[in-house]
Tab-separated table of C-alpha atoms and ligand atoms in Angstrom:
chain	number	residue	atom	x	y	z
A	7	MET	CA	113.069	150.659	150.761
A	8	THR	CA	115.976	152.749	151.430
A	9	ALA	CA	119.295	151.661	152.095
A	10	MET	CA	120.034	154.766	154.443
A	11	ARG	CA	117.452	156.629	156.250
A	12	GLY	CA	116.346	159.688	153.466
A	13	VAL	CA	119.309	159.604	151.772
A	14	ILE	CA	119.011	159.791	147.281
A	15	GLY	CA	120.224	156.874	145.625
A	16	GLN	CA	123.981	155.250	146.445
A	17	ARG	CA	121.717	152.456	147.823
A	18	ASP	CA	124.154	149.518	147.201
A	19	MET	CA	127.611	151.489	148.989
A	20	LEU	CA	125.652	152.085	151.825
A	21	ALA	CA	123.710	149.051	152.371
A	22	ARG	CA	127.466	147.813	152.545
A	23	VAL	CA	128.369	150.210	155.453
A	24	SER	CA	124.774	149.777	157.520
A	25	ALA	CA	125.357	146.469	157.547
A	26	ARG	CA	128.632	146.963	158.623
A	27	ALA	CA	127.439	148.945	161.022
A	28	ALA	CA	124.840	147.385	162.623
A	29	ARG	CA	127.150	144.085	162.946
A	30	GLY	CA	129.194	146.675	165.556
A	31	GLU	CA	132.496	146.895	162.682
A	32	ALA	CA	133.387	150.432	162.663
A	33	GLY	CA	135.859	151.351	159.671
A	34	GLN	CA	138.431	153.500	161.112
A	35	ALA	CA	138.734	156.073	157.905
A	36	TYR	CA	136.361	156.427	155.077
A	37	GLY	CA	137.317	158.731	151.960
A	38	LEU	CA	133.820	159.992	150.385
A	39	PHE	CA	134.243	160.394	147.052
A	40	GLY	CA	132.383	162.198	144.049
A	41	PRO	CA	130.991	165.621	142.647
A	42	ARG	CA	129.268	168.510	144.592
A	43	SER	CA	125.512	168.107	146.071
A	44	ILE	CA	125.714	164.141	145.398
A	45	GLY	CA	124.827	163.762	149.157
A	46	LYS	CA	128.446	162.970	150.513
A	47	ARG	CA	127.763	164.917	153.637
A	48	THR	CA	124.557	163.808	154.222
A	49	VAL	CA	125.059	159.968	154.497
A	50	ALA	CA	128.586	160.980	156.565
A	51	LEU	CA	125.748	162.296	159.417
A	52	ARG	CA	123.649	159.691	158.498
A	53	ILE	CA	126.940	157.579	159.395
A	54	ALA	CA	126.991	159.098	162.011
A	55	GLN	CA	123.497	158.935	163.470
A	56	THR	CA	123.933	155.339	162.924
A	57	TRP	CA	126.795	154.983	165.182
A	58	ASN	CA	125.147	157.011	167.923
A	59	CYS	CA	121.534	156.372	168.262
A	60	THR	CA	119.632	156.068	170.860
A	61	ASP	CA	117.165	153.645	169.031
A	62	PRO	CA	117.599	149.824	169.752
A	63	LYS	CA	117.047	149.238	166.587
A	64	ARG	CA	119.945	150.917	165.524
A	65	PRO	CA	118.370	151.813	161.517
A	66	ALA	CA	120.772	152.374	158.889
A	67	GLY	CA	120.627	156.552	159.116
A	68	GLY	CA	119.764	156.847	162.371
A	69	CYS	CA	116.387	157.014	163.751
A	70	GLY	CA	116.588	161.156	163.274
A	71	THR	CA	113.936	161.198	166.235
A	72	CYS	CA	115.808	160.628	169.504
A	73	LEU	CA	117.682	163.333	170.856
A	74	ALA	CA	121.034	162.358	169.993
A	75	CYS	CA	120.081	162.599	166.188
A	76	VAL	CA	118.719	165.160	166.351
A	77	LYS	CA	121.750	166.831	168.029
A	78	ILE	CA	123.896	165.359	165.158
A	79	GLU	CA	121.596	167.371	162.404
A	80	ARG	CA	122.528	169.843	164.393
A	81	GLY	CA	125.249	169.819	165.085
A	82	LEU	CA	125.190	170.641	169.172
A	83	HIS	CA	126.768	166.805	169.676
A	84	PRO	CA	129.970	166.926	172.044
A	85	ASP	CA	131.126	163.182	169.905
A	86	VAL	CA	130.544	164.480	166.387
A	87	GLN	CA	132.575	167.395	165.043
A	88	LEU	CA	132.962	168.960	161.585
A	89	ILE	CA	135.613	170.516	160.331
A	90	GLU	CA	135.395	173.225	157.554
A	91	ARG	CA	137.191	175.681	155.934
A	92	ALA	CA	136.558	179.279	157.993
A	93	ALA	CA	134.850	181.190	155.414
A	94	ASP	CA	137.673	183.978	155.507
A	95	LYS	CA	140.825	181.111	154.973
A	96	THR	CA	141.375	179.613	152.144
A	97	VAL	CA	142.481	175.995	153.278
A	98	ILE	CA	141.823	173.996	156.708
A	99	GLU	CA	143.874	175.429	159.229
A	100	ILE	CA	146.705	173.284	160.904
A	101	GLN	CA	145.693	174.679	163.928
A	102	GLN	CA	141.811	173.019	163.419
A	103	ILE	CA	143.123	169.287	163.002
A	104	ARG	CA	145.079	169.320	165.680
A	105	ASP	CA	142.876	170.366	168.063
A	106	MET	CA	140.518	167.482	166.893
A	107	GLN	CA	142.903	165.364	168.021
A	108	GLN	CA	143.107	166.747	171.604
A	109	HIS	CA	139.878	166.176	171.412
A	110	LEU	CA	139.450	163.049	170.054
A	111	ALA	CA	141.467	161.922	172.035
A	112	LEU	CA	138.893	161.443	174.610
A	113	ARG	CA	136.450	158.775	174.616
A	114	PRO	CA	133.358	159.134	173.735
A	115	LEU	CA	130.771	161.577	175.797
A	116	GLU	CA	127.414	161.215	174.543
A	117	GLY	CA	127.680	158.075	172.022
A	118	ARG	CA	129.308	154.601	170.680
A	119	LYS	CA	131.814	156.825	169.162
A	120	ARG	CA	133.307	160.903	168.038
A	121	VAL	CA	132.832	161.297	164.328
A	122	ILE	CA	134.701	163.833	162.762
A	123	ILE	CA	133.558	164.661	159.702
A	124	ILE	CA	136.752	166.581	157.467
A	125	ASP	CA	134.464	168.905	154.249
A	126	ASP	CA	136.619	169.400	152.139
A	127	ALA	CA	139.507	167.455	152.464
A	128	GLY	CA	140.583	169.566	149.123
A	129	GLU	CA	141.650	172.819	151.811
A	130	LEU	CA	144.242	170.752	153.751
A	131	ASN	CA	147.293	171.835	152.290
A	132	LEU	CA	150.431	168.694	152.466
A	133	LEU	CA	151.446	169.600	155.824
A	134	THR	CA	147.643	169.440	157.303
A	135	GLN	CA	147.753	166.025	155.775
A	136	ASP	CA	150.611	164.971	157.301
A	137	VAL	CA	149.450	165.630	160.692
A	138	LEU	CA	146.026	164.039	159.655
A	139	LEU	CA	147.819	160.765	158.692
A	140	LYS	CA	148.961	160.566	162.421
A	141	THR	CA	145.691	159.568	163.272
A	142	LEU	CA	144.762	157.744	160.669
A	143	GLU	CA	147.700	155.317	160.883
A	144	GLU	CA	147.111	155.017	164.695
A	145	PRO	CA	143.403	156.063	165.005
A	146	PRO	CA	141.612	155.306	168.698
A	147	ILE	CA	139.270	152.607	168.994
A	148	HIS	CA	136.091	154.911	169.951
A	149	ALA	CA	136.793	157.207	166.475
A	150	ILE	CA	135.407	157.073	163.083
A	151	LEU	CA	136.730	159.658	160.685
A	152	LEU	CA	134.843	160.536	157.362
A	153	VAL	CA	136.937	162.613	154.499
A	154	ILE	CA	134.888	164.746	152.127
A	155	THR	CA	136.937	165.200	149.011
A	156	LEU	CA	135.643	165.386	145.304
A	157	ALA	CA	137.951	163.401	143.959
A	158	ALA	CA	140.669	160.881	145.896
A	159	THR	CA	143.587	161.998	143.579
A	160	VAL	CA	143.537	165.385	145.601
A	161	LEU	CA	144.667	163.690	148.446
A	162	SER	CA	148.197	162.571	149.277
A	163	GLU	CA	148.958	158.771	148.557
A	164	THR	CA	149.640	157.556	152.242
A	165	ILE	CA	146.541	158.982	152.641
A	166	GLN	CA	144.540	157.412	150.434
A	167	SER	CA	146.038	154.415	151.726
A	168	ARG	CA	144.191	155.105	154.919
A	169	LEU	CA	141.015	155.571	153.872
A	170	GLN	CA	138.184	152.875	152.651
A	171	PRO	CA	136.514	154.994	149.544
A	172	LEU	CA	132.967	155.163	149.596
A	173	THR	CA	132.421	156.165	145.696
A	174	PHE	CA	129.669	158.466	144.860
A	175	ARG	CA	127.839	158.198	141.095
A	176	TYR	CA	125.532	160.046	139.397
A	177	VAL	CA	121.690	158.894	140.949
A	178	ARG	CA	119.024	158.240	138.082
A	179	ALA	CA	116.510	160.480	137.459
A	180	ALA	CA	113.621	158.102	138.433
A	181	GLU	CA	115.349	157.639	141.515
A	182	ILE	CA	116.132	161.509	142.222
A	183	ALA	CA	111.882	161.391	141.502
A	184	GLU	CA	110.953	159.032	143.587
A	185	GLY	CA	113.133	160.286	146.832
A	186	LEU	CA	111.933	164.333	146.229
A	187	THR	CA	108.443	162.420	146.157
A	188	ALA	CA	108.780	160.965	149.280
A	189	ARG	CA	108.962	164.968	150.770
A	190	LYS	CA	105.693	165.714	149.075
A	191	VAL	CA	107.993	167.962	146.178
A	192	LYS	CA	105.091	168.711	143.631
A	193	ASP	CA	106.599	169.083	139.927
A	194	ALA	CA	109.059	165.819	140.954
A	195	ASP	CA	109.543	164.088	137.082
A	196	ARG	CA	110.911	167.398	135.586
A	197	ILE	CA	112.851	168.884	138.682
A	198	ALA	CA	114.328	165.186	138.220
A	199	ALA	CA	115.019	165.776	135.224
A	200	THR	CA	116.657	169.133	135.614
A	201	SER	CA	118.804	167.853	138.420
A	202	GLY	CA	121.663	166.021	136.177
A	203	GLY	CA	121.781	162.956	138.847
A	204	LEU	CA	122.582	165.285	141.882
A	205	PRO	CA	120.257	164.856	144.351
A	206	GLY	CA	121.528	167.806	146.371
A	207	LEU	CA	120.852	170.512	144.018
A	208	ALA	CA	117.505	168.316	142.856
A	209	ILE	CA	115.858	169.573	146.338
A	210	ARG	CA	117.284	173.271	146.345
A	211	LEU	CA	115.906	173.078	143.757
A	212	ALA	CA	112.928	172.070	145.149
A	213	ALA	CA	113.274	174.316	147.437
A	214	ASP	CA	114.353	177.076	145.284
A	215	GLU	CA	117.451	178.006	147.601
A	216	GLY	CA	118.885	181.189	147.322
A	217	GLY	CA	117.457	180.926	143.429
A	218	GLU	CA	119.266	178.232	142.589
A	219	ARG	CA	116.286	178.132	139.976
A	220	THR	CA	116.392	181.539	138.460
A	221	MET	CA	120.186	181.451	138.529
A	222	ARG	CA	120.450	178.687	136.401
A	223	THR	CA	118.413	180.282	134.243
A	224	GLY	CA	120.373	183.599	134.360
A	225	LEU	CA	123.489	181.253	133.678
A	226	GLU	CA	121.748	179.964	130.644
A	227	GLN	CA	121.150	182.949	128.594
A	228	GLU	CA	124.353	183.924	129.590
A	229	LEU	CA	125.858	181.117	127.497
A	230	LEU	CA	123.040	181.562	124.508
A	231	LYS	CA	124.225	184.997	124.690
A	232	LEU	CA	127.413	184.565	124.162
A	233	VAL	CA	127.021	181.569	121.453
A	234	SER	CA	125.227	184.334	119.291
A	235	SER	CA	127.866	187.351	119.913
A	236	GLY	CA	131.141	187.882	118.018
A	237	LEU	CA	134.133	188.074	119.330
A	238	THR	CA	134.077	191.884	120.698
A	239	ASP	CA	131.780	191.269	122.572
A	240	ARG	CA	132.753	187.954	124.735
A	241	PHE	CA	135.951	189.231	125.240
A	242	ALA	CA	133.920	191.752	127.222
A	243	TRP	CA	132.405	189.278	128.725
A	244	ALA	CA	135.654	187.892	129.387
A	245	ALA	CA	137.129	190.926	131.476
A	246	GLY	CA	134.274	191.547	133.181
A	247	LEU	CA	134.656	187.916	134.615
A	248	ALA	CA	138.723	188.474	135.066
A	249	ASP	CA	138.094	191.795	136.594
A	250	GLU	CA	136.730	190.448	140.267
A	251	SER	CA	140.160	190.976	142.776
A	252	ASP	CA	139.194	188.557	144.848
A	253	LEU	CA	140.742	185.529	144.113
A	254	ARG	CA	137.915	183.217	145.788
A	255	LYS	CA	134.999	185.248	144.521
A	256	ARG	CA	136.678	185.151	140.570
A	257	VAL	CA	137.035	181.351	140.441
A	258	ARG	CA	133.798	180.661	142.253
A	259	ALA	CA	132.052	182.767	139.771
A	260	ILE	CA	133.856	180.738	136.617
A	261	ASP	CA	133.420	177.567	138.453
A	262	VAL	CA	129.529	177.832	138.420
A	263	ARG	CA	129.528	178.832	134.848
A	264	PHE	CA	131.525	176.369	133.691
A	265	GLU	CA	129.619	173.451	135.671
A	266	GLN	CA	126.849	174.558	134.532
A	267	TRP	CA	127.775	175.376	130.223
A	268	VAL	CA	129.557	172.130	130.258
A	269	GLU	CA	125.908	169.957	130.564
A	270	ILE	CA	124.665	172.463	128.146
A	271	MET	CA	127.813	171.525	124.869
A	272	ARG	CA	127.568	168.022	126.076
A	273	ASP	CA	124.129	167.924	124.919
A	274	ALA	CA	124.885	170.374	122.501
A	275	ALA	CA	127.490	167.918	121.130
A	276	LEU	CA	125.999	164.927	121.355
A	277	ALA	CA	123.000	166.370	119.653
A	278	ALA	CA	125.481	166.997	116.549
A	279	ARG	CA	126.745	163.914	116.383
A	280	GLY	CA	122.889	162.341	116.654
A	281	VAL	CA	123.979	160.526	119.572
A	282	GLU	CA	120.234	159.413	121.624
A	283	VAL	CA	120.920	160.512	124.953
A	284	THR	CA	118.798	161.392	127.455
A	285	PRO	CA	120.506	164.667	127.573
A	286	LEU	CA	121.209	166.673	131.251
A	287	ARG	CA	119.198	169.517	130.218
A	288	PRO	CA	116.108	168.283	128.321
A	289	ASP	CA	113.966	171.428	129.316
A	290	ARG	CA	116.280	173.569	127.091
A	291	ALA	CA	116.708	170.948	124.463
A	292	THR	CA	115.675	173.827	121.859
A	293	GLN	CA	117.991	175.445	122.210
A	294	THR	CA	120.466	172.499	122.819
A	295	GLY	CA	119.043	171.413	118.787
A	296	ARG	CA	119.987	174.843	117.242
A	297	ILE	CA	123.912	174.593	118.450
A	298	ALA	CA	123.651	171.434	117.274
A	299	ALA	CA	122.760	172.679	114.347
A	300	GLY	CA	124.406	175.654	113.061
A	301	ALA	CA	127.944	174.725	115.021
A	302	SER	CA	130.164	170.899	113.444
A	303	ALA	CA	130.229	168.663	116.223
A	304	ARG	CA	133.874	168.096	116.496
A	305	ASP	CA	133.971	172.031	117.598
A	306	LEU	CA	131.191	171.259	120.128
A	307	ILE	CA	132.927	168.335	121.003
A	308	ASP	CA	136.016	170.485	121.858
A	309	VAL	CA	134.550	173.412	123.432
A	310	THR	CA	133.179	170.800	126.023
A	311	LEU	CA	136.674	169.080	126.576
A	312	LEU	CA	137.545	172.976	127.027
A	313	ILE	CA	135.092	173.623	129.660
A	314	GLU	CA	136.455	170.139	131.345
A	315	LYS	CA	139.688	171.078	131.353
A	316	LEU	CA	139.364	174.882	132.050
A	317	ARG	CA	137.617	173.699	135.316
A	318	ARG	CA	140.098	171.251	136.901
A	319	ASP	CA	142.648	174.092	136.382
A	320	LEU	CA	141.001	176.302	137.838
A	321	ALA	CA	142.479	176.753	141.310
A	322	TRP	CA	146.156	176.824	139.454
A	323	ASN	CA	145.234	178.433	136.821
A	324	ALA	CA	146.442	182.377	138.021
A	325	ASN	CA	145.378	183.761	134.355
A	326	ALA	CA	142.162	184.203	134.267
A	327	ARG	CA	141.782	186.679	131.827
A	328	ALA	CA	143.657	184.003	129.431
A	329	MET	CA	141.863	181.128	130.317
A	330	LEU	CA	138.126	183.060	129.519
A	331	GLU	CA	139.713	184.359	126.408
A	332	LEU	CA	140.516	180.975	124.910
A	333	PHE	CA	136.744	179.996	125.673
A	334	ALA	CA	135.454	182.700	123.753
A	335	LEU	CA	137.548	181.722	121.468
A	336	LYS	CA	136.824	178.278	121.041
A	337	LEU	CA	133.498	178.652	121.476
A	338	PRO	CA	131.417	178.119	118.577
A	339	TYR	CA	129.105	180.856	116.770
A	340	VAL	CA	126.096	180.103	116.437
A	341	ALA	CA	123.143	183.093	115.493
A	342	GLY	CA	120.287	183.127	116.949
A	343	VAL	CA	120.585	181.078	119.571
A	344	ALA	CA	119.701	183.058	122.982
A	345	ALA	CA	116.081	184.238	121.232
B	405	ZN	ZN1	117.388	158.250	166.683
């Protein structure tokens, strides 16, 4: 029994949201907070569907088959608006929020509620957040605002105070496996085990959209090779990666590496410490075991923390090369890991 149609995990939180919707109580504005690929946008769509579904039973998450549910799923419902950054921009433009406010003043055309989804609100600058605040202070009665971002702290305190927080948690592998099996995915247990608690990643791995599995394997190999490389090769690697002149592409290229590598280094650090926990990358246990055997637990913990810190600072840190060289220096050396 799932709390909301087609959503993997977050059951307790969604049960509360669904119960309120079923009683006809609208929270006016929610903040959906949690890591990438955890299901925030899916839940936002399901909340929109819960409110605007035309099935008289009003199931949690919507029925998924009525015209309103289908239109919402495809982004074609006139009362449900998704606001996101344009591909060629670095932020969500202030005009996008102003246009939304005009639109929101009108009563719903087809549904019960006008639902605005902002994804990712971390891409609103302070001025734009101020404009948005006006809507959060006096939302029209027919409005529901769903504000998606990685963590509440990227928003101003006044915005935070106007949002009911919905905090997304990492999902247990067994629950992800169950969700994959329901989608008729073969090999559900193995994929769930490698997805690090992120249902969105598990679904992409299952479909291998965009060569996700290939990319993960490639990035894993890149790290293992670096671990067994000397400083000259490591610095050449840092220079090459820092060389991308497009800031967004460069940040993304570094972020995607650190996102993957922090998990491998954490597994190695815990193995070196002799802590028995389920590894985040069970399919790389041989290699993380080799790293654990060849480096000190202290150094492995330090580099794991360093990766986390560099990832947090990534958007603000102008000197990519210095950052990558610092990582190259701190990464423990262990011979023959990639072999
Ligand atoms: Zn429906």
